[in-house]
Coordinates of C-alpha atoms in Angstrom, one line a residue:
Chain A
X1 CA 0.0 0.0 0.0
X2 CA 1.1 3.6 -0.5
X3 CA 2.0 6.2 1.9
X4 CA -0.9 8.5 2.8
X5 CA -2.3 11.0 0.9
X6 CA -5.8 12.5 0.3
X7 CA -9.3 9.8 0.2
X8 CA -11.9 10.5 -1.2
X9 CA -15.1 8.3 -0.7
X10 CA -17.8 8.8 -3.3
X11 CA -16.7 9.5 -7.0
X12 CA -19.8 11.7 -8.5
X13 CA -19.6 15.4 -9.2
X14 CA -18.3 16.6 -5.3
X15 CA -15.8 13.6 -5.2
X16 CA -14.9 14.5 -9.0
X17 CA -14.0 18.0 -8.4
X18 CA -12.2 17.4 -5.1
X19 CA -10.2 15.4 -6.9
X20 CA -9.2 17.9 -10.1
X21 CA -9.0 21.2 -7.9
X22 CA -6.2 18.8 -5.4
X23 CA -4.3 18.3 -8.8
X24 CA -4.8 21.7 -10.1
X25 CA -4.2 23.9 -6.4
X26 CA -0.6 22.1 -7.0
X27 CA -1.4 18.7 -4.7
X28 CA 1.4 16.5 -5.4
X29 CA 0.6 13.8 -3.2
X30 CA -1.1 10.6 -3.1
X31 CA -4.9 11.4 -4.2
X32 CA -7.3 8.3 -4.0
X33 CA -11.0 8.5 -5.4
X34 CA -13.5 5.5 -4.7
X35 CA -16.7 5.3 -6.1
X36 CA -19.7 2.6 -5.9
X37 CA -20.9 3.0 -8.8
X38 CA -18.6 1.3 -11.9
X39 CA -18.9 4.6 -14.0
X40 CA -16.3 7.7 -14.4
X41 CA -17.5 10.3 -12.5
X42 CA -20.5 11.7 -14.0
X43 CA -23.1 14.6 -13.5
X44 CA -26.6 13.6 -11.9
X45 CA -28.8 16.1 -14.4
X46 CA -29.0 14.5 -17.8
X47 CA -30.4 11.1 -16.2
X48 CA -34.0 13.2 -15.9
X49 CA -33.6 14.7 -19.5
X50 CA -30.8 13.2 -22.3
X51 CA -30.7 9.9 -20.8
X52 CA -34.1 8.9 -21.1
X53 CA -34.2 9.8 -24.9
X54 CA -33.9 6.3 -27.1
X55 CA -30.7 7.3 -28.4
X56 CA -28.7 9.5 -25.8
X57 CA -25.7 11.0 -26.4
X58 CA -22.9 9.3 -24.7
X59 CA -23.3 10.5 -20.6
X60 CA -19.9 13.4 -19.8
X61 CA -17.6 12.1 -17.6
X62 CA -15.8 15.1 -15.4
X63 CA -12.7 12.2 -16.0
X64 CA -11.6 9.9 -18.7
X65 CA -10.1 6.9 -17.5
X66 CA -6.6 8.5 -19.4
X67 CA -7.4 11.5 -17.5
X68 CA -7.0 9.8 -14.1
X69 CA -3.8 8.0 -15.1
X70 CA -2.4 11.6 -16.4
X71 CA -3.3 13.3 -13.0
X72 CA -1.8 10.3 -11.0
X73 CA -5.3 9.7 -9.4
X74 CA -5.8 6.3 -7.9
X75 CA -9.2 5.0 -9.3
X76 CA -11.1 2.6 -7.0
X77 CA -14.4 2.1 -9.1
X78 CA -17.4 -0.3 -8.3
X79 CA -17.0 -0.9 -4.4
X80 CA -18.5 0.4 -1.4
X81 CA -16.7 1.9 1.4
X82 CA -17.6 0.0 4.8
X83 CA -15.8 1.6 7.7
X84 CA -14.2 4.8 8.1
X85 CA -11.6 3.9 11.2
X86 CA -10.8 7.5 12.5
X87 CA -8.5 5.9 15.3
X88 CA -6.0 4.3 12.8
X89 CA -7.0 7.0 9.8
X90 CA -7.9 4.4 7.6
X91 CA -10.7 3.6 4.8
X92 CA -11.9 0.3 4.6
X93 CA -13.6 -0.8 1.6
X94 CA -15.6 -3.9 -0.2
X95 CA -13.0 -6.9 -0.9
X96 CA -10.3 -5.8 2.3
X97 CA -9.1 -3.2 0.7
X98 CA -7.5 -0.7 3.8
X99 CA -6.7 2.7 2.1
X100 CA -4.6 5.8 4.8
X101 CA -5.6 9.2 5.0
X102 CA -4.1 12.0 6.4
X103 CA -7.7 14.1 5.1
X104 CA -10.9 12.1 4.0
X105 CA -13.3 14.1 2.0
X106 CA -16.4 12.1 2.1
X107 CA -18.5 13.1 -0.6
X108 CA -21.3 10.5 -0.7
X109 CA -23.8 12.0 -1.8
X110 CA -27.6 10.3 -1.3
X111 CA -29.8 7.3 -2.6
X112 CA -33.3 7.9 -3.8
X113 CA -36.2 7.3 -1.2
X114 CA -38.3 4.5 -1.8
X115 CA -41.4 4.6 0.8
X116 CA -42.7 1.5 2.0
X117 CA -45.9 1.4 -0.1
X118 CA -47.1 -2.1 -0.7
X119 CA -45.8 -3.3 -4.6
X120 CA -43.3 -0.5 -4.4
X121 CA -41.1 -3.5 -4.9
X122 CA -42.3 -4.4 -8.4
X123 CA -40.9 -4.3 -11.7
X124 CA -42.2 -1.4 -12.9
X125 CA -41.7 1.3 -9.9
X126 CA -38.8 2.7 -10.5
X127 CA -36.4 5.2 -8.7
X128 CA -33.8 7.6 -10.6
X129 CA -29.9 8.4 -9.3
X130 CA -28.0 6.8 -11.1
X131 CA -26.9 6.4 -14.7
X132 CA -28.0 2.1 -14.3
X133 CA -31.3 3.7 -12.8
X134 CA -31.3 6.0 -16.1
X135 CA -30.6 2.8 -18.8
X136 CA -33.5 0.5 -17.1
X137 CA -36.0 3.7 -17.2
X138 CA -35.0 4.4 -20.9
X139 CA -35.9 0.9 -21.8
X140 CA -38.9 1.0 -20.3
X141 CA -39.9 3.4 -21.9
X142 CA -38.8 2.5 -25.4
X143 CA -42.7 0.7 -25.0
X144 CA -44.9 3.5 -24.9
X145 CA -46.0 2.9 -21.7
X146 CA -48.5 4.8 -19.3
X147 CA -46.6 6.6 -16.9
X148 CA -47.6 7.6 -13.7
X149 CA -44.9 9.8 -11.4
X150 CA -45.2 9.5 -7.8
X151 CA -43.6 13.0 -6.5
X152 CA -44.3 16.4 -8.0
X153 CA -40.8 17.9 -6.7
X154 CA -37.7 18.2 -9.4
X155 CA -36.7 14.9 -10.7
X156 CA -40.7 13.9 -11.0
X157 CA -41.2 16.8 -12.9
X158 CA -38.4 16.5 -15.5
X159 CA -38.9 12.9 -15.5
X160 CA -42.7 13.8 -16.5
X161 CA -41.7 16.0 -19.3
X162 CA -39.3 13.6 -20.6
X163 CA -41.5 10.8 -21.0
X164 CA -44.4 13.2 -21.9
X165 CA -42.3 14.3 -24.7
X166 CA -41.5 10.5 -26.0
X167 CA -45.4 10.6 -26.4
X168 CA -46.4 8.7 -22.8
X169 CA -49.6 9.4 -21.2
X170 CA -48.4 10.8 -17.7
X171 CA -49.7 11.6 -14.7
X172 CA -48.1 13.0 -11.7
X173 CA -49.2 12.0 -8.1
X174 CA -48.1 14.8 -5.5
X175 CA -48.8 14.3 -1.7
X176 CA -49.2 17.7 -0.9
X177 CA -51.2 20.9 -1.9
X178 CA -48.8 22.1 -4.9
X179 CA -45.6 21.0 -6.9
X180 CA -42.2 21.9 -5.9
X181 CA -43.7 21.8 -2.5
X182 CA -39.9 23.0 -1.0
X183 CA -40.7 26.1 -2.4
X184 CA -41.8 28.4 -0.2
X185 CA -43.3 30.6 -3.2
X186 CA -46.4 30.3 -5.2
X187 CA -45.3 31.7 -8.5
X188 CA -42.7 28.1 -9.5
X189 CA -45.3 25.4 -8.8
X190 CA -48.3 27.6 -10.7
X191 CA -46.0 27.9 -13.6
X192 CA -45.2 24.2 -13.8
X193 CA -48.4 23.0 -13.5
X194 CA -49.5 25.1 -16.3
X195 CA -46.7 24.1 -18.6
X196 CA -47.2 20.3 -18.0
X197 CA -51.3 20.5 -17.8
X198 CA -51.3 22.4 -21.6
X199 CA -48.8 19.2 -22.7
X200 CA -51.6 16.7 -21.2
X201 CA -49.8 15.8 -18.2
X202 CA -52.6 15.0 -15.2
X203 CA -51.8 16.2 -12.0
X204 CA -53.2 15.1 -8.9
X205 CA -52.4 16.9 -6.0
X206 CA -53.6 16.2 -2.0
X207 CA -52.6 12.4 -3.3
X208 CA -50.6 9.3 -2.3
X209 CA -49.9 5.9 -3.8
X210 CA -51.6 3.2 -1.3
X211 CA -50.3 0.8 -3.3
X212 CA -49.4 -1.3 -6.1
X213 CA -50.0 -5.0 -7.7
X214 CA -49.4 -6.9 -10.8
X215 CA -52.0 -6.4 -13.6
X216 CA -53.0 -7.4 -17.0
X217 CA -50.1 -8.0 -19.8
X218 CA -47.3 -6.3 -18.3
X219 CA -49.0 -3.2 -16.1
X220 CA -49.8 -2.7 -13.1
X221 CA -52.6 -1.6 -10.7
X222 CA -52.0 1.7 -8.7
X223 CA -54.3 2.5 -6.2
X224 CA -54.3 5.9 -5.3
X225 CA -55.9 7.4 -1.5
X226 CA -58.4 9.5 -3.9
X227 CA -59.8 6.0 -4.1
X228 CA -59.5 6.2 -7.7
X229 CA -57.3 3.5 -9.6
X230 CA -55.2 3.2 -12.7
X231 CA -53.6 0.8 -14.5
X232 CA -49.8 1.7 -15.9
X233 CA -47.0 0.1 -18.0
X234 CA -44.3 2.2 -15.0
X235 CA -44.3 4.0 -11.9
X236 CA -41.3 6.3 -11.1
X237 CA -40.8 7.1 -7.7
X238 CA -39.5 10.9 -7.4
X239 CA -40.0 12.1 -3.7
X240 CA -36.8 12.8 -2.3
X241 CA -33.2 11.4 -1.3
X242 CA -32.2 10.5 1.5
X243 CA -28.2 11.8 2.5
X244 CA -26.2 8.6 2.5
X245 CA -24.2 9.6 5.9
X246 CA -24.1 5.9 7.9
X247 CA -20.5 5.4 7.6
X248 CA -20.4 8.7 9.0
X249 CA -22.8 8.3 11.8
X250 CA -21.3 4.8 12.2
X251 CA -17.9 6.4 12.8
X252 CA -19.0 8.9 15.5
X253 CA -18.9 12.0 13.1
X254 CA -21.6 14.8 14.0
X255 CA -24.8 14.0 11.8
X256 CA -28.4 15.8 11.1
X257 CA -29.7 14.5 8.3
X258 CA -26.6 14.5 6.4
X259 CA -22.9 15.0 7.8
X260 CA -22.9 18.5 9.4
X261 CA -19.9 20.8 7.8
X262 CA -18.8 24.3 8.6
X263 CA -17.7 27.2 6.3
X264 CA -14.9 25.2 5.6
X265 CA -16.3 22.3 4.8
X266 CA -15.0 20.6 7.6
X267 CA -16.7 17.7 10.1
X268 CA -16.5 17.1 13.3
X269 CA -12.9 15.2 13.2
X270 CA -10.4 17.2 11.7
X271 CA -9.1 15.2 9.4
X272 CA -12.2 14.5 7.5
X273 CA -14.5 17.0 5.1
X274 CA -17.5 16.7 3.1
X275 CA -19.2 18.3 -0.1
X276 CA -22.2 17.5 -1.9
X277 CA -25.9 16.1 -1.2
X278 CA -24.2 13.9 1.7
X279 CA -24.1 17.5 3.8
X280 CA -25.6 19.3 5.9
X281 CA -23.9 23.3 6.0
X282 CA -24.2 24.9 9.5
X283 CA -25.3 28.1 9.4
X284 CA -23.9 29.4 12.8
X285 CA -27.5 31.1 13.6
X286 CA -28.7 27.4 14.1
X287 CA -30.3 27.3 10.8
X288 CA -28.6 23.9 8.9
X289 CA -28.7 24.3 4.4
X290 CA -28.9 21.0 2.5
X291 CA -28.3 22.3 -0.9
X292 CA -29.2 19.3 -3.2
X293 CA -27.8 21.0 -6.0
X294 CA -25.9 20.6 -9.1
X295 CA -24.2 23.7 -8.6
X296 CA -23.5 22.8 -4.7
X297 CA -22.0 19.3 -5.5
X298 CA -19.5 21.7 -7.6
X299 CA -18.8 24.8 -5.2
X300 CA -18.6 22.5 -2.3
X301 CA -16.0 20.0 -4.2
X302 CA -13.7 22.4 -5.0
X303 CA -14.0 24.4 -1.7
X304 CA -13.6 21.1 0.2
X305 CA -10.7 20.4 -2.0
X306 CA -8.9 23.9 -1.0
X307 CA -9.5 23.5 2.6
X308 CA -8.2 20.3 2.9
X309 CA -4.7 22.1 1.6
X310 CA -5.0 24.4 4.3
X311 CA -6.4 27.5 2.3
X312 CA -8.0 30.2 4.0
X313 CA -12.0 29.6 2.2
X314 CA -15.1 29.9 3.1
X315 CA -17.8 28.6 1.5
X316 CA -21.1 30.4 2.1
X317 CA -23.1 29.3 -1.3
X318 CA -25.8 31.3 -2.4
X319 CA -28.4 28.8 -3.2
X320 CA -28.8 28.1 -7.0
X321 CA -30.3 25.4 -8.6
X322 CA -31.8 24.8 -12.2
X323 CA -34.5 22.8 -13.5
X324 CA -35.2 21.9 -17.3
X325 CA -38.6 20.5 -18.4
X326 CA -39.6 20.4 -22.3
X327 CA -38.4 23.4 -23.6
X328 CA -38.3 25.5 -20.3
X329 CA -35.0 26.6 -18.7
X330 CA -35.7 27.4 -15.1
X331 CA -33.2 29.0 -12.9
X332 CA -33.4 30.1 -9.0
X333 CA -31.2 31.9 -6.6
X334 CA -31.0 33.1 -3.3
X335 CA -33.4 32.6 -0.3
X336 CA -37.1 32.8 -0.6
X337 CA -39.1 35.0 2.2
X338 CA -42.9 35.7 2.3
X339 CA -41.9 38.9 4.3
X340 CA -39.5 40.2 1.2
X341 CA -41.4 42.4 -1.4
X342 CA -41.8 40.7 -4.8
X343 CA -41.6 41.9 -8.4
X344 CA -43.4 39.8 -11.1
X345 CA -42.1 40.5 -14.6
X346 CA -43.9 38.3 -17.0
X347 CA -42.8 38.8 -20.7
X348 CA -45.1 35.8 -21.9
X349 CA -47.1 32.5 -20.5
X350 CA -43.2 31.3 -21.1
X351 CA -41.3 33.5 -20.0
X352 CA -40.6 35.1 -16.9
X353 CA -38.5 36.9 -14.0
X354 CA -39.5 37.1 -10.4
X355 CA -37.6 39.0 -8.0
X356 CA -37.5 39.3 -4.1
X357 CA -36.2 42.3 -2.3
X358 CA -35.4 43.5 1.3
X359 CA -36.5 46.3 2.9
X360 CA -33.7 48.2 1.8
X361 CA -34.1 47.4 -1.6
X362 CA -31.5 44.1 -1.8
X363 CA -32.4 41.6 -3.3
X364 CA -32.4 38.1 -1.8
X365 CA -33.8 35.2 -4.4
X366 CA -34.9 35.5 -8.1
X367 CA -36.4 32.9 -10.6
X368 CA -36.3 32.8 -14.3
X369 CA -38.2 31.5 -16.9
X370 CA -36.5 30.9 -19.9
X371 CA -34.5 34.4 -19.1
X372 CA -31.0 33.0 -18.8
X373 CA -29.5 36.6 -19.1
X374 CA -31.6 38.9 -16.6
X375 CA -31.0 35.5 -14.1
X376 CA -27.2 35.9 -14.7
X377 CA -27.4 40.2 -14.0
X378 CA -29.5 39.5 -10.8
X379 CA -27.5 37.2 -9.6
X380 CA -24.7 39.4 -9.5
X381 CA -26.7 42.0 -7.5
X382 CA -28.2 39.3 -5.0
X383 CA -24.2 38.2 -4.5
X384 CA -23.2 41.9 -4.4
X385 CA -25.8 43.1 -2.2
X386 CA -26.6 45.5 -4.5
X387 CA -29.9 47.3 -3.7
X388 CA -32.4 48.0 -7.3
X389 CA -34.4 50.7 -7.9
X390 CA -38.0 49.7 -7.4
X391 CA -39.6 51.4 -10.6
X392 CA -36.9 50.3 -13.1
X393 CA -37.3 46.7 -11.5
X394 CA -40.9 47.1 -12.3
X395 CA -40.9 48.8 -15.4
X396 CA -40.8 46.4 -18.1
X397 CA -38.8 48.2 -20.9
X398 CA -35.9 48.5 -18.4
X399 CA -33.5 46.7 -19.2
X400 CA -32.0 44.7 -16.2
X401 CA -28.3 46.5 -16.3
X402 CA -30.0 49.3 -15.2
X403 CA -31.3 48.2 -11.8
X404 CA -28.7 49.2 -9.8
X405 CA -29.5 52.0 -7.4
X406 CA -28.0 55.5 -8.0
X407 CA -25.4 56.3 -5.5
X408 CA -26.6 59.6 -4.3
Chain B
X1 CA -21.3 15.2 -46.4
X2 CA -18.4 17.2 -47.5
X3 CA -16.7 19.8 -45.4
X4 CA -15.5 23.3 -46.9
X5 CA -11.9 23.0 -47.1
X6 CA -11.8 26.9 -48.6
X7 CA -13.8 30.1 -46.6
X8 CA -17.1 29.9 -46.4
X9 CA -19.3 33.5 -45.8
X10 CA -20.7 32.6 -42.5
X11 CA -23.1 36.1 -42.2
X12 CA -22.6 39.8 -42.9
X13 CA -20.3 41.8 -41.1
X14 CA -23.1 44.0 -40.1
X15 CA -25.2 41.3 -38.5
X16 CA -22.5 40.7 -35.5
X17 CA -21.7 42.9 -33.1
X18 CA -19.1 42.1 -30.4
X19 CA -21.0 41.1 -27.4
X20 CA -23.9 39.6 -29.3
X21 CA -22.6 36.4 -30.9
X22 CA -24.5 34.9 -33.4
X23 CA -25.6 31.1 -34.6
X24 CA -25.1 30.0 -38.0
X25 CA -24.6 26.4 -39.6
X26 CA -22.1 25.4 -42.0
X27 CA -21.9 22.1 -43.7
X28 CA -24.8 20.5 -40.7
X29 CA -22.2 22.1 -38.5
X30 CA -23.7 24.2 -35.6
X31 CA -21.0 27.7 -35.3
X32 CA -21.0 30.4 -33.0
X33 CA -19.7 33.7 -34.6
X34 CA -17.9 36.1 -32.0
X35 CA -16.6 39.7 -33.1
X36 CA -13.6 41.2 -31.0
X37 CA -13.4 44.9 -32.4
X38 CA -12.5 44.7 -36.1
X39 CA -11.4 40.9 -35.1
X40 CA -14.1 37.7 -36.0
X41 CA -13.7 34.1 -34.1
X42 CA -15.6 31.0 -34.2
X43 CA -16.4 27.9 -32.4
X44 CA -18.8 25.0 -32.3
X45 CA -22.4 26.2 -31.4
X46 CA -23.2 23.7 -28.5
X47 CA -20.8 23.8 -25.4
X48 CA -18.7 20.9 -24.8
X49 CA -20.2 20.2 -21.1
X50 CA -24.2 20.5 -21.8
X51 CA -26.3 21.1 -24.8
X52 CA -26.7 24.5 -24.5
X53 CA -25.6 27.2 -27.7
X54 CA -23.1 29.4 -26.4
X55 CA -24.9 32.2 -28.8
X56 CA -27.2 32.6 -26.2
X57 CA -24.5 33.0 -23.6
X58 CA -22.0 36.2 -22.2
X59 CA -19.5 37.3 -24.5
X60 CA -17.2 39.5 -22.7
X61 CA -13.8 40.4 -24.7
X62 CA -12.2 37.1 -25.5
X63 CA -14.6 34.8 -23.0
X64 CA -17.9 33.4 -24.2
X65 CA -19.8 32.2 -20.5
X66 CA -22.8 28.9 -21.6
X67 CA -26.4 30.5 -19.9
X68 CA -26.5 26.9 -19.0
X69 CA -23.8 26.4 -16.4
X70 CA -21.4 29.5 -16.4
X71 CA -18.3 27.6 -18.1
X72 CA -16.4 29.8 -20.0
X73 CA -14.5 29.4 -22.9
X74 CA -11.5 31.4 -24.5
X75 CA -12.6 32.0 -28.3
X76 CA -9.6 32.5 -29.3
X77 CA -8.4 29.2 -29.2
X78 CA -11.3 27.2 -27.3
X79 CA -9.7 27.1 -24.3
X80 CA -12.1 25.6 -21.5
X81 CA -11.6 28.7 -18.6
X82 CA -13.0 27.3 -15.3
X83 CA -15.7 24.8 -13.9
X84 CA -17.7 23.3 -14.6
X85 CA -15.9 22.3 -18.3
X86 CA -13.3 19.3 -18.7
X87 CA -13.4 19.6 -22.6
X88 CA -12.0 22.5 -24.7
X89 CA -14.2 23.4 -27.8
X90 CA -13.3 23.3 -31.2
X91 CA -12.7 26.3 -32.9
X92 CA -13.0 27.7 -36.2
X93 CA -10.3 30.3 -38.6
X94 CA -12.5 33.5 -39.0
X95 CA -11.9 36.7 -40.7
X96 CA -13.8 39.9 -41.8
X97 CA -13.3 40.5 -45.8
X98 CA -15.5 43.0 -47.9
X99 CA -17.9 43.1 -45.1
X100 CA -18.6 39.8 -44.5
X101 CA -17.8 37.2 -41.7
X102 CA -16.1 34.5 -43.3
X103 CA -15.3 31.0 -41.9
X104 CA -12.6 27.9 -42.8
X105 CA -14.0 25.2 -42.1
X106 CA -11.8 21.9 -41.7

């Protein structure tokens, strides 16, 4: 075995860009990446959108297998990771394979909830994380089959508009009042179900699955608690994931839903960090941030990656996430509050910008529809606490470069 | 298919201004045209990370930003600038000759 370098345990987008910002903040050390899954490091997003289309592009690896050789990463693909030993600073993983650290960055991430609903074992419920998740959902529905989505949140939604758009009849199932029910704002899940009722999606909302059993010639039988009942070729279950943090627990480290981190992406033990969906960011004030976000698997990476050289970060992330469902780009920032004032721009039943300020005029949390460039200008002033003048911001021929407030 | 081995006029010099990058295809190739003063570039349309056309995206100077994800590329020669790209885009001889934009393609 080598000397002891840098582990990292989980080899998706966090691990991945742990890994390439050691190499390129000047690391020359021992860096050793293992993954569960037997892929190359991959992103999480096209398995709701490309990767369900019956002839995806190959899936973007954030390494080539040459790429790992060049970098002088050590590639431990297709185990799992069963003990963290913090006494003796070692990894253990599948097969007796003992790996030392002198810093772990455990980067995790989460598996896919599956709730104990009778039938929810069956063939045709499925669940969507990872790229062998993605290949058995594509073939299924290669078939034209009836699809019903159990979960209105993200990955039910662009799972919906995916197969809606290979020409399945969908419907979506959502426990609670509204889509996107983690949204704390009206104006998203209004949208949503707009865009997906006008493509002949059919939401139900105030529903649950109550369960599921074989049917007739390859369906099933969903029985739903509206006491209604329908008969599909595939359920996909989309309702949430769940932080994948037992080793963590196991080995003592401070848990809450997901391994508790600081500003430096550091746990409780000071050897080991964390980045990605396996985390949970203390606040300070009390307030914990599970960011289950593209964009937050990448910050957090690469900020973990930094700390664990000793570099002076912090990483306070402005939340930012993105969804895309049929031709709809939708991008969000920042932190939603009932008590902030709000700004409704609409240019079109497609297209629009919505905009939260403080009292003093700062903005705190945008969303765009389909408006990639005012997102990108708001964003700047949300990071830059920049406070907007209220009747540009609500003056629709002002353009959003104009916003900022003169400095009198 | 056959590729243009000599220039090709891609648009009219009047129909790109720098910091509004336009879309054209060439031989079923998607190209993004950049200007850079009295100076034209070109790349591939679609960014190398997701599917997005970096004529939608933020040219500022020599740096084209995807709306998608924020990667930026150096149009000059492709470069890939920062997270989160791993692939450098291909990239295109331009030049600006009796007005119009003109492209080699390869």
């Amino acid at each position: 075995m080598g000397g002891s370098g840098i582990v990292i345990l989980g080899a998706g987008q966090a691990g991945a860009w742990a890994a390439r910002t050691l190499r390129s903040e000047g690391y020359e050390g021992r860096i050793v990446l293992c993954g569960n899954e037997g892929e190359l490091p991959y992103e999480r997003p096209p398995l709701s959108k490309e990767q369900l289309l019956p002839q995806p592009k190959p899936m973007l690896h954030l390494f080539s297998g040459d790429d790992m050789v060049s970098l002088g990463i050590e590639w431990h693909p297709g185990g799992a990771a069963r003990r963290i030993d913090r006494a003796t600073h070692t990894v253990s993983l599948d097969g007796g394979v003992v790996i030392p650290y002198e810093k772990l960055i455990v980067c995790t991430g989460g598996r896919a909830v599956l709730p104990k609903v009778p039938g929810f074992h069956l063939p045709h419920v499925f669940t969507l994380r990872t790229l062998a998740d993605a290949r058995r959902l594509r073939e299924a529905l290669l078939a034209n089959p009836r699809v019903m989505v159990v979960g209105g949140g993200w990955i039910g939604l662009e799972v919906a508009a995916s197969a809606r758009g290979l020409g399945c009849a969908v419907t979506v199932v959502e426990s609670g009042p509204r889509l996107c029910g983690r949204m704390p704002i009206e104006v998203v899940p209004a949208f949503l179900a707009e865009q997906h009722a006008r493509r002949g999606v059919a939401l139900r909302l105030d529903t649950t699955v109550e369960g599921v059993c074989e049917g007739e010639g390859g369906a099933c039988r969903v029985s739903l608690s509206d006491g209604t009942s329908h008969e599909v070729e595939v359920v996909v279950v989309g309702v949430g994931m769940c932080p994948n943090d037992g080793l963590a627990r196991d080995a003592g480290l401070a848990c809450d839903r997901g391994i508790i981190v600081d500003d430096r992406c550091r746990t409780s033990d000071p050897s080991i960090l964390a980045a990605g969906d396996v985390t949970a960011l203390s606040c300070g004030d009390g307030r914990m941030l599970r960011l289950e976000s593209w964009q937050n698997a990448q910050d957090q990476g690469i900020a973990a990656a930094k700390s664990a050289l000793g570099q002076e970060i912090r990483y306070r992330p402005l939340p930012h996430m993105w969804s895309q469902q049929y031709e709809i780009l939708l991008q969000m920032a920042g932190t939603f509050d009932e008590a902030h004032a709000a700004v409704m721009r609409k240019a079109s039943d497609d297209k629009f910008t919505y905009i939260e300020v403080d009292e003093r005029g700062v903005p705190q949390a945008v969303v765009c529809a389909n408006a990639p460039r005012d997102f990108r200008q708001i964003r700047a002033y949300i990071a830059a606490g920049q406070s907007l003048d209220r009747t540009r911001m609500e003056d629709p021929g002002s353009p959003v470069g104009k916003w900022a407030m003169a400095v009198t | 298919m056959t590729m243009s081995e000599t220039w090709v006029v891609a648009c009219q010099g009047d129909a790109l201004a720098e910091g509004e990058p336009v879309s054209v295809t060439i031989d079923g190739v998607e190209i993004a045209l950049y200007r850079v003063g009295d100076i034209a570039f070109a790349t591939d349309g679609v960014c190398t990370h997701g599917s997005a056309q970096l004529c939608d995206g933020f040219q500022e100077g020599y740096e084209i930003e995807c709306p998608l994800h924020q990667g930026r590329f150096d149009i000059r020669n492709g470069k890939a600038l920062c997270e989160p790209l791993v692939e450098d885009i291909r990239t295109y001889p331009a030049k600006i000759e009796n007005g119009n934009i003109l492209v080699k393609m390869r």
